[in-house]
Every structure is written in structure tokens, then in C-alpha cells.
Amino acid sequence: MGGAAASADPTALNRYRATLYAAVKSRLRYPSSAESRGIVGTAEIRFTLDRSGQVLSVSLVRSTGNPLLDQAALATARPGSSLPSPPDSVPQQLFTITAPLRFSPR
């Protein structure tokens, strides 16, 4: 019986989550006014996207304590923006990912 198409391959799902995290992290822009003042922190965002990679919602799970950094973190996954879509081996229709985003000087 080879009908396991409905169950997700955990390895593929983990790879997809890593791809999403890398895509969001690559969009992270350290606000120059915060960077020049040495403001650092880690924000944690949670975002949901559909099968096509369209971001449906984003929220702040953990604040950096600074509104500039929090807004920059939220901007990485704006609703309506697109992220990579999942591989066919991952059958679920919606994906919710939590991602820590760190702001620190280079």
C-alpha cells in the first residue's frame, strides 16, 4: 500500500520552514536611526501564509522593547507580500511560522 500522499514529509517541512526563515531574515532592515544609537534586540514574529506563499497575517510575539525595531521586524512579512511557496511534498494548506529576528551591529 503506497498511499501516504496525504501525510507530510517532516524533513521537507523542516526544510521549507528553514527556507521561510531565511527569506524573512533576508528582508530584515536595521533602522539606521536605531543602529546609529546602538539599539539592539531580538523580536519574535509569527506569520501565516497560504499554499501559494502569500502572507495572510503577521504579529509580534516578543518585542525588542523598541518600536522602531519591532516595526522593522513586522515589515519582513507584511500581509499581502509573497514568500516561497511550499514544495508539493508538503500537503498542508496554511503555514504558521514563528521566527526570531535579531538586530545587532555588524
PDB file of N, CA, C and O in Angstrom, residues 15-84:
ATOM      1  N   ARG A  15      12.729  21.639   6.043  1.00  0.00           N
ATOM      2  CA  ARG A  15      13.489  22.388   5.025  1.00  0.00           C
ATOM      3  C   ARG A  15      12.713  23.624   4.575  1.00  0.00           C
ATOM      4  O   ARG A  15      13.282  24.687   4.383  1.00  0.00           O
ATOM      5  N   TYR A  16      11.397  23.448   4.408  1.00  0.00           N
ATOM      6  CA  TYR A  16      10.566  24.579   3.993  1.00  0.00           C
ATOM      7  C   TYR A  16      10.554  25.664   5.069  1.00  0.00           C
ATOM      8  O   TYR A  16      10.687  26.850   4.769  1.00  0.00           O
ATOM      9  N   ARG A  17      10.421  25.274   6.326  1.00  0.00           N
ATOM     10  CA  ARG A  17      10.467  26.253   7.422  1.00  0.00           C
ATOM     11  C   ARG A  17      11.808  27.002   7.409  1.00  0.00           C
ATOM     12  O   ARG A  17      11.834  28.212   7.607  1.00  0.00           O
ATOM     13  N   ALA A  18      12.900  26.299   7.171  1.00  0.00           N
ATOM     14  CA  ALA A  18      14.220  26.938   7.104  1.00  0.00           C
ATOM     15  C   ALA A  18      14.287  27.913   5.930  1.00  0.00           C
ATOM     16  O   ALA A  18      14.864  29.003   6.044  1.00  0.00           O
ATOM     17  N   THR A  19      13.689  27.540   4.811  1.00  0.00           N
ATOM     18  CA  THR A  19      13.642  28.423   3.636  1.00  0.00           C
ATOM     19  C   THR A  19      12.862  29.695   3.950  1.00  0.00           C
ATOM     20  O   THR A  19      13.282  30.800   3.606  1.00  0.00           O
ATOM     21  N   LEU A  20      11.716  29.535   4.630  1.00  0.00           N
ATOM     22  CA  LEU A  20      10.910  30.700   5.005  1.00  0.00           C
ATOM     23  C   LEU A  20      11.669  31.610   5.960  1.00  0.00           C
ATOM     24  O   LEU A  20      11.675  32.834   5.810  1.00  0.00           O
ATOM     25  N   TYR A  21      12.326  31.012   6.946  1.00  0.00           N
ATOM     26  CA  TYR A  21      13.081  31.806   7.915  1.00  0.00           C
ATOM     27  C   TYR A  21      14.187  32.593   7.204  1.00  0.00           C
ATOM     28  O   TYR A  21      14.372  33.783   7.445  1.00  0.00           O
ATOM     29  N   ALA A  22      14.895  31.935   6.297  1.00  0.00           N
ATOM     30  CA  ALA A  22      15.966  32.613   5.544  1.00  0.00           C
ATOM     31  C   ALA A  22      15.398  33.752   4.703  1.00  0.00           C
ATOM     32  O   ALA A  22      15.994  34.834   4.612  1.00  0.00           O
ATOM     33  N   ALA A  23      14.229  33.536   4.093  1.00  0.00           N
ATOM     34  CA  ALA A  23      13.614  34.575   3.258  1.00  0.00           C
ATOM     35  C   ALA A  23      13.222  35.784   4.102  1.00  0.00           C
ATOM     36  O   ALA A  23      13.470  36.933   3.719  1.00  0.00           O
ATOM     37  N   VAL A  24      12.633  35.542   5.266  1.00  0.00           N
ATOM     38  CA  VAL A  24      12.224  36.639   6.150  1.00  0.00           C
ATOM     39  C   VAL A  24      13.463  37.355   6.690  1.00  0.00           C
ATOM     40  O   VAL A  24      13.530  38.585   6.700  1.00  0.00           O
ATOM     41  N   LYS A  25      14.449  36.584   7.102  1.00  0.00           N
ATOM     42  CA  LYS A  25      15.678  37.176   7.652  1.00  0.00           C
ATOM     43  C   LYS A  25      16.385  38.048   6.601  1.00  0.00           C
ATOM     44  O   LYS A  25      16.942  39.095   6.930  1.00  0.00           O
ATOM     45  N   SER A  26      16.328  37.649   5.344  1.00  0.00           N
ATOM     46  CA  SER A  26      16.994  38.427   4.286  1.00  0.00           C
ATOM     47  C   SER A  26      16.296  39.767   4.052  1.00  0.00           C
ATOM     48  O   SER A  26      16.890  40.682   3.500  1.00  0.00           O
ATOM     49  N   ARG A  27      15.041  39.882   4.481  1.00  0.00           N
ATOM     50  CA  ARG A  27      14.290  41.133   4.329  1.00  0.00           C
ATOM     51  C   ARG A  27      14.486  42.085   5.506  1.00  0.00           C
ATOM     52  O   ARG A  27      14.004  43.211   5.477  1.00  0.00           O
ATOM     53  N   LEU A  28      15.139  41.613   6.547  1.00  0.00           N
ATOM     54  CA  LEU A  28      15.301  42.405   7.766  1.00  0.00           C
ATOM     55  C   LEU A  28      16.214  43.598   7.510  1.00  0.00           C
ATOM     56  O   LEU A  28      17.336  43.441   7.035  1.00  0.00           O
ATOM     57  N   ARG A  29      15.704  44.775   7.807  1.00  0.00           N
ATOM     58  CA  ARG A  29      16.474  46.014   7.650  1.00  0.00           C
ATOM     59  C   ARG A  29      16.595  46.685   9.003  1.00  0.00           C
ATOM     60  O   ARG A  29      15.593  47.025   9.631  1.00  0.00           O
ATOM     61  N   TYR A  30      17.830  46.864   9.461  1.00  0.00           N
ATOM     62  CA  TYR A  30      18.108  47.513  10.736  1.00  0.00           C
ATOM     63  C   TYR A  30      17.884  49.004  10.532  1.00  0.00           C
ATOM     64  O   TYR A  30      18.581  49.636   9.736  1.00  0.00           O
ATOM     65  N   PRO A  31      16.906  49.615  11.204  1.00  0.00           N
ATOM     66  CA  PRO A  31      16.687  51.052  11.027  1.00  0.00           C
ATOM     67  C   PRO A  31      17.962  51.832  11.370  1.00  0.00           C
ATOM     68  O   PRO A  31      18.538  51.632  12.436  1.00  0.00           O
ATOM     69  N   SER A  32      18.398  52.679  10.458  1.00  0.00           N
ATOM     70  CA  SER A  32      19.672  53.378  10.659  1.00  0.00           C
ATOM     71  C   SER A  32      19.670  54.227  11.919  1.00  0.00           C
ATOM     72  O   SER A  32      20.682  54.321  12.611  1.00  0.00           O
ATOM     73  N   SER A  33      18.520  54.819  12.263  1.00  0.00           N
ATOM     74  CA  SER A  33      18.474  55.640  13.483  1.00  0.00           C
ATOM     75  C   SER A  33      18.670  54.772  14.734  1.00  0.00           C
ATOM     76  O   SER A  33      19.294  55.209  15.698  1.00  0.00           O
ATOM     77  N   ALA A  34      18.183  53.548  14.717  1.00  0.00           N
ATOM     78  CA  ALA A  34      18.375  52.640  15.851  1.00  0.00           C
ATOM     79  C   ALA A  34      19.807  52.115  15.877  1.00  0.00           C
ATOM     80  O   ALA A  34      20.439  52.046  16.930  1.00  0.00           O
ATOM     81  N   GLU A  35      20.315  51.785  14.701  1.00  0.00           N
ATOM     82  CA  GLU A  35      21.680  51.253  14.624  1.00  0.00           C
ATOM     83  C   GLU A  35      22.690  52.296  15.078  1.00  0.00           C
ATOM     84  O   GLU A  35      23.606  51.993  15.836  1.00  0.00           O
ATOM     85  N   SER A  36      22.507  53.549  14.635  1.00  0.00           N
ATOM     86  CA  SER A  36      23.469  54.597  14.992  1.00  0.00           C
ATOM     87  C   SER A  36      23.447  54.898  16.493  1.00  0.00           C
ATOM     88  O   SER A  36      24.443  55.352  17.038  1.00  0.00           O
ATOM     89  N   ARG A  37      22.328  54.606  17.158  1.00  0.00           N
ATOM     90  CA  ARG A  37      22.234  54.816  18.605  1.00  0.00           C
ATOM     91  C   ARG A  37      22.580  53.557  19.387  1.00  0.00           C
ATOM     92  O   ARG A  37      22.488  53.541  20.612  1.00  0.00           O
ATOM     93  N   GLY A  38      22.961  52.495  18.682  1.00  0.00           N
ATOM     94  CA  GLY A  38      23.359  51.257  19.348  1.00  0.00           C
ATOM     95  C   GLY A  38      22.210  50.481  19.969  1.00  0.00           C
ATOM     96  O   GLY A  38      22.412  49.690  20.886  1.00  0.00           O
ATOM     97  N   ILE A  39      20.998  50.686  19.453  1.00  0.00           N
ATOM     98  CA  ILE A  39      19.834  49.963  19.980  1.00  0.00           C
ATOM     99  C   ILE A  39      19.837  48.556  19.390  1.00  0.00           C
ATOM    100  O   ILE A  39      19.888  48.387  18.175  1.00  0.00           O
ATOM    101  N   VAL A  40      19.812  47.564  20.260  1.00  0.00           N
ATOM    102  CA  VAL A  40      19.839  46.163  19.826  1.00  0.00           C
ATOM    103  C   VAL A  40      18.654  45.424  20.443  1.00  0.00           C
ATOM    104  O   VAL A  40      18.016  45.913  21.373  1.00  0.00           O
ATOM    105  N   GLY A  41      18.379  44.257  19.925  1.00  0.00           N
ATOM    106  CA  GLY A  41      17.322  43.433  20.492  1.00  0.00           C
ATOM    107  C   GLY A  41      16.909  42.339  19.533  1.00  0.00           C
ATOM    108  O   GLY A  41      17.333  42.304  18.382  1.00  0.00           O
ATOM    109  N   THR A  42      16.089  41.441  20.050  1.00  0.00           N
ATOM    110  CA  THR A  42      15.549  40.357  19.239  1.00  0.00           C
ATOM    111  C   THR A  42      14.029  40.410  19.315  1.00  0.00           C
ATOM    112  O   THR A  42      13.462  40.367  20.405  1.00  0.00           O
ATOM    113  N   ALA A  43      13.415  40.541  18.156  1.00  0.00           N
ATOM    114  CA  ALA A  43      11.958  40.488  18.057  1.00  0.00           C
ATOM    115  C   ALA A  43      11.580  39.092  17.593  1.00  0.00           C
ATOM    116  O   ALA A  43      12.339  38.444  16.872  1.00  0.00           O
ATOM    117  N   GLU A  44      10.428  38.645  18.012  1.00  0.00           N
ATOM    118  CA  GLU A  44       9.927  37.371  17.523  1.00  0.00           C
ATOM    119  C   GLU A  44       8.586  37.638  16.857  1.00  0.00           C
ATOM    120  O   GLU A  44       7.702  38.240  17.463  1.00  0.00           O
ATOM    121  N   ILE A  45       8.486  37.238  15.592  1.00  0.00           N
ATOM    122  CA  ILE A  45       7.239  37.429  14.856  1.00  0.00           C
ATOM    123  C   ILE A  45       6.620  36.072  14.534  1.00  0.00           C
ATOM    124  O   ILE A  45       7.314  35.064  14.460  1.00  0.00           O
ATOM    125  N   ARG A  46       5.305  36.076  14.363  1.00  0.00           N
ATOM    126  CA  ARG A  46       4.583  34.879  13.911  1.00  0.00           C
ATOM    127  C   ARG A  46       3.799  35.294  12.675  1.00  0.00           C
ATOM    128  O   ARG A  46       3.105  36.312  12.697  1.00  0.00           O
ATOM    129  N   PHE A  47       3.961  34.537  11.603  1.00  0.00           N
ATOM    130  CA  PHE A  47       3.224  34.862  10.387  1.00  0.00           C
ATOM    131  C   PHE A  47       2.581  33.613   9.812  1.00  0.00           C
ATOM    132  O   PHE A  47       3.058  32.501  10.019  1.00  0.00           O
ATOM    133  N   THR A  48       1.471  33.846   9.130  1.00  0.00           N
ATOM    134  CA  THR A  48       0.726  32.759   8.500  1.00  0.00           C
ATOM    135  C   THR A  48       0.684  33.028   7.010  1.00  0.00           C
ATOM    136  O   THR A  48       0.476  34.168   6.582  1.00  0.00           O
ATOM    137  N   LEU A  49       0.916  31.980   6.225  1.00  0.00           N
ATOM    138  CA  LEU A  49       0.839  32.105   4.783  1.00  0.00           C
ATOM    139  C   LEU A  49       0.083  30.936   4.196  1.00  0.00           C
ATOM    140  O   LEU A  49      -0.072  29.902   4.833  1.00  0.00           O
ATOM    141  N   ASP A  50      -0.394  31.155   2.983  1.00  0.00           N
ATOM    142  CA  ASP A  50      -1.162  30.112   2.316  1.00  0.00           C
ATOM    143  C   ASP A  50      -0.263  29.298   1.394  1.00  0.00           C
ATOM    144  O   ASP A  50       0.943  29.497   1.323  1.00  0.00           O
ATOM    145  N   ARG A  51      -0.889  28.377   0.713  1.00  0.00           N
ATOM    146  CA  ARG A  51      -0.184  27.424  -0.153  1.00  0.00           C
ATOM    147  C   ARG A  51       0.623  28.109  -1.264  1.00  0.00           C
ATOM    148  O   ARG A  51       1.630  27.585  -1.713  1.00  0.00           O
ATOM    149  N   SER A  52       0.198  29.299  -1.684  1.00  0.00           N
ATOM    150  CA  SER A  52       0.909  29.994  -2.758  1.00  0.00           C
ATOM    151  C   SER A  52       2.075  30.839  -2.237  1.00  0.00           C
ATOM    152  O   SER A  52       2.805  31.441  -3.011  1.00  0.00           O
ATOM    153  N   GLY A  53       2.232  30.904  -0.901  1.00  0.00           N
ATOM    154  CA  GLY A  53       3.302  31.708  -0.322  1.00  0.00           C
ATOM    155  C   GLY A  53       2.866  33.123   0.035  1.00  0.00           C
ATOM    156  O   GLY A  53       3.667  33.937   0.466  1.00  0.00           O
ATOM    157  N   GLN A  54       1.577  33.412  -0.107  1.00  0.00           N
ATOM    158  CA  GLN A  54       1.028  34.739   0.216  1.00  0.00           C
ATOM    159  C   GLN A  54       0.901  34.878   1.729  1.00  0.00           C
ATOM    160  O   GLN A  54       0.293  34.034   2.384  1.00  0.00           O
ATOM    161  N   VAL A  55       1.465  35.949   2.288  1.00  0.00           N
ATOM    162  CA  VAL A  55       1.367  36.193   3.726  1.00  0.00           C
ATOM    163  C   VAL A  55      -0.038  36.690   4.043  1.00  0.00           C
ATOM    164  O   VAL A  55      -0.523  37.651   3.446  1.00  0.00           O
ATOM    165  N   LEU A  56      -0.700  36.001   4.974  1.00  0.00           N
ATOM    166  CA  LEU A  56      -2.067  36.352   5.360  1.00  0.00           C
ATOM    167  C   LEU A  56      -2.088  37.241   6.600  1.00  0.00           C
ATOM    168  O   LEU A  56      -2.928  38.124   6.718  1.00  0.00           O
ATOM    169  N   SER A  57      -1.184  36.993   7.538  1.00  0.00           N
ATOM    170  CA  SER A  57      -1.146  37.793   8.759  1.00  0.00           C
ATOM    171  C   SER A  57       0.245  37.720   9.377  1.00  0.00           C
ATOM    172  O   SER A  57       1.001  36.790   9.119  1.00  0.00           O
ATOM    173  N   VAL A  58       0.549  38.726  10.184  1.00  0.00           N
ATOM    174  CA  VAL A  58       1.812  38.749  10.928  1.00  0.00           C
ATOM    175  C   VAL A  58       1.545  39.426  12.261  1.00  0.00           C
ATOM    176  O   VAL A  58       0.720  40.348  12.347  1.00  0.00           O
ATOM    177  N   SER A  59       2.175  38.929  13.299  1.00  0.00           N
ATOM    178  CA  SER A  59       2.030  39.544  14.613  1.00  0.00           C
ATOM    179  C   SER A  59       3.355  39.483  15.357  1.00  0.00           C
ATOM    180  O   SER A  59       4.223  38.669  15.045  1.00  0.00           O
ATOM    181  N   LEU A  60       3.470  40.350  16.333  1.00  0.00           N
ATOM    182  CA  LEU A  60       4.661  40.404  17.171  1.00  0.00           C
ATOM    183  C   LEU A  60       4.421  39.509  18.378  1.00  0.00           C
ATOM    184  O   LEU A  60       3.478  39.713  19.133  1.00  0.00           O
ATOM    185  N   VAL A  61       5.256  38.478  18.530  1.00  0.00           N
ATOM    186  CA  VAL A  61       5.135  37.552  19.647  1.00  0.00           C
ATOM    187  C   VAL A  61       5.944  38.078  20.830  1.00  0.00           C
ATOM    188  O   VAL A  61       5.512  38.004  21.971  1.00  0.00           O
ATOM    189  N   ARG A  62       7.133  38.604  20.535  1.00  0.00           N
ATOM    190  CA  ARG A  62       8.002  39.148  21.582  1.00  0.00           C
ATOM    191  C   ARG A  62       8.627  40.433  21.068  1.00  0.00           C
ATOM    192  O   ARG A  62       9.252  40.451  20.004  1.00  0.00           O
ATOM    193  N   SER A  63       8.481  41.484  21.837  1.00  0.00           N
ATOM    194  CA  SER A  63       9.003  42.793  21.462  1.00  0.00           C
ATOM    195  C   SER A  63      10.486  42.916  21.790  1.00  0.00           C
ATOM    196  O   SER A  63      10.993  42.283  22.716  1.00  0.00           O
ATOM    197  N   THR A  64      11.152  43.782  21.042  1.00  0.00           N
ATOM    198  CA  THR A  64      12.540  44.133  21.352  1.00  0.00           C
ATOM    199  C   THR A  64      12.586  45.174  22.458  1.00  0.00           C
ATOM    200  O   THR A  64      13.640  45.443  23.010  1.00  0.00           O
ATOM    201  N   GLY A  65      11.442  45.791  22.725  1.00  0.00           N
ATOM    202  CA  GLY A  65      11.399  46.903  23.665  1.00  0.00           C
ATOM    203  C   GLY A  65      11.564  48.244  22.957  1.00  0.00           C
ATOM    204  O   GLY A  65      11.541  49.295  23.580  1.00  0.00           O
ATOM    205  N   ASN A  66      11.728  48.193  21.624  1.00  0.00           N
ATOM    206  CA  ASN A  66      11.902  49.410  20.852  1.00  0.00           C
ATOM    207  C   ASN A  66      10.940  49.384  19.661  1.00  0.00           C
ATOM    208  O   ASN A  66      11.004  48.465  18.839  1.00  0.00           O
ATOM    209  N   PRO A  67      10.062  50.396  19.536  1.00  0.00           N
ATOM    210  CA  PRO A  67       9.076  50.380  18.452  1.00  0.00           C
ATOM    211  C   PRO A  67       9.685  50.396  17.049  1.00  0.00           C
ATOM    212  O   PRO A  67       9.130  49.789  16.134  1.00  0.00           O
ATOM    213  N   LEU A  68      10.833  51.062  16.877  1.00  0.00           N
ATOM    214  CA  LEU A  68      11.480  51.068  15.548  1.00  0.00           C
ATOM    215  C   LEU A  68      11.885  49.665  15.127  1.00  0.00           C
ATOM    216  O   LEU A  68      11.660  49.249  13.986  1.00  0.00           O
ATOM    217  N   LEU A  69      12.492  48.934  16.060  1.00  0.00           N
ATOM    218  CA  LEU A  69      12.938  47.571  15.737  1.00  0.00           C
ATOM    219  C   LEU A  69      11.737  46.642  15.554  1.00  0.00           C
ATOM    220  O   LEU A  69      11.734  45.801  14.649  1.00  0.00           O
ATOM    221  N   ASP A  70      10.718  46.807  16.398  1.00  0.00           N
ATOM    222  CA  ASP A  70       9.535  45.958  16.263  1.00  0.00           C
ATOM    223  C   ASP A  70       8.868  46.164  14.901  1.00  0.00           C
ATOM    224  O   ASP A  70       8.481  45.195  14.240  1.00  0.00           O
ATOM    225  N   GLN A  71       8.744  47.414  14.469  1.00  0.00           N
ATOM    226  CA  GLN A  71       8.134  47.694  13.159  1.00  0.00           C
ATOM    227  C   GLN A  71       8.987  47.117  12.023  1.00  0.00           C
ATOM    228  O   GLN A  71       8.451  46.602  11.048  1.00  0.00           O
ATOM    229  N   ALA A  72      10.301  47.204  12.148  1.00  0.00           N
ATOM    230  CA  ALA A  72      11.186  46.643  11.119  1.00  0.00           C
ATOM    231  C   ALA A  72      11.027  45.127  11.052  1.00  0.00           C
ATOM    232  O   ALA A  72      11.042  44.537   9.962  1.00  0.00           O
ATOM    233  N   ALA A  73      10.853  44.481  12.204  1.00  0.00           N
ATOM    234  CA  ALA A  73      10.650  43.027  12.226  1.00  0.00           C
ATOM    235  C   ALA A  73       9.331  42.666  11.550  1.00  0.00           C
ATOM    236  O   ALA A  73       9.278  41.752  10.718  1.00  0.00           O
ATOM    237  N   LEU A  74       8.263  43.391  11.883  1.00  0.00           N
ATOM    238  CA  LEU A  74       6.959  43.116  11.284  1.00  0.00           C
ATOM    239  C   LEU A  74       6.968  43.344   9.770  1.00  0.00           C
ATOM    240  O   LEU A  74       6.264  42.662   9.028  1.00  0.00           O
ATOM    241  N   ALA A  75       7.780  44.280   9.313  1.00  0.00           N
ATOM    242  CA  ALA A  75       7.843  44.597   7.877  1.00  0.00           C
ATOM    243  C   ALA A  75       8.435  43.465   7.046  1.00  0.00           C
ATOM    244  O   ALA A  75       8.263  43.439   5.830  1.00  0.00           O
ATOM    245  N   THR A  76       9.093  42.506   7.670  1.00  0.00           N
ATOM    246  CA  THR A  76       9.701  41.408   6.913  1.00  0.00           C
ATOM    247  C   THR A  76       8.669  40.450   6.334  1.00  0.00           C
ATOM    248  O   THR A  76       8.964  39.710   5.398  1.00  0.00           O
ATOM    249  N   ALA A  77       7.458  40.450   6.906  1.00  0.00           N
ATOM    250  CA  ALA A  77       6.418  39.525   6.442  1.00  0.00           C
ATOM    251  C   ALA A  77       5.077  40.245   6.417  1.00  0.00           C
ATOM    252  O   ALA A  77       4.124  39.839   7.064  1.00  0.00           O
ATOM    253  N   ARG A  78       5.006  41.327   5.656  1.00  0.00           N
ATOM    254  CA  ARG A  78       3.763  42.106   5.574  1.00  0.00           C
ATOM    255  C   ARG A  78       2.646  41.285   4.937  1.00  0.00           C
ATOM    256  O   ARG A  78       2.886  40.584   3.953  1.00  0.00           O
ATOM    257  N   PRO A  79       1.420  41.405   5.478  1.00  0.00           N
ATOM    258  CA  PRO A  79       0.292  40.738   4.818  1.00  0.00           C
ATOM    259  C   PRO A  79       0.187  41.212   3.361  1.00  0.00           C
ATOM    260  O   PRO A  79       0.340  42.390   3.065  1.00  0.00           O
ATOM    261  N   GLY A  80      -0.025  40.256   2.476  1.00  0.00           N
ATOM    262  CA  GLY A  80      -0.108  40.563   1.051  1.00  0.00           C
ATOM    263  C   GLY A  80       1.206  40.355   0.321  1.00  0.00           C
ATOM    264  O   GLY A  80       1.231  40.259  -0.893  1.00  0.00           O
ATOM    265  N   SER A  81       2.319  40.278   1.071  1.00  0.00           N
ATOM    266  CA  SER A  81       3.604  40.029   0.417  1.00  0.00           C
ATOM    267  C   SER A  81       3.743  38.532   0.142  1.00  0.00           C
ATOM    268  O   SER A  81       2.984  37.716   0.648  1.00  0.00           O
ATOM    269  N   SER A  82       4.712  38.185  -0.676  1.00  0.00           N
ATOM    270  CA  SER A  82       4.906  36.784  -1.047  1.00  0.00           C
ATOM    271  C   SER A  82       6.218  36.255  -0.497  1.00  0.00           C
ATOM    272  O   SER A  82       7.229  36.944  -0.504  1.00  0.00           O
ATOM    273  N   LEU A  83       6.164  35.021  -0.055  1.00  0.00           N
ATOM    274  CA  LEU A  83       7.336  34.271   0.376  1.00  0.00           C
ATOM    275  C   LEU A  83       7.369  32.993  -0.458  1.00  0.00           C
ATOM    276  O   LEU A  83       6.411  32.701  -1.177  1.00  0.00           O
ATOM    277  N   PRO A  84       8.447  32.228  -0.384  1.00  0.00           N
ATOM    278  CA  PRO A  84       8.498  30.992  -1.180  1.00  0.00           C
ATOM    279  C   PRO A  84       7.312  30.069  -0.868  1.00  0.00           C
ATOM    280  O   PRO A  84       6.916  29.928   0.283  1.00  0.00           O
TER     281      PRO A  84
END
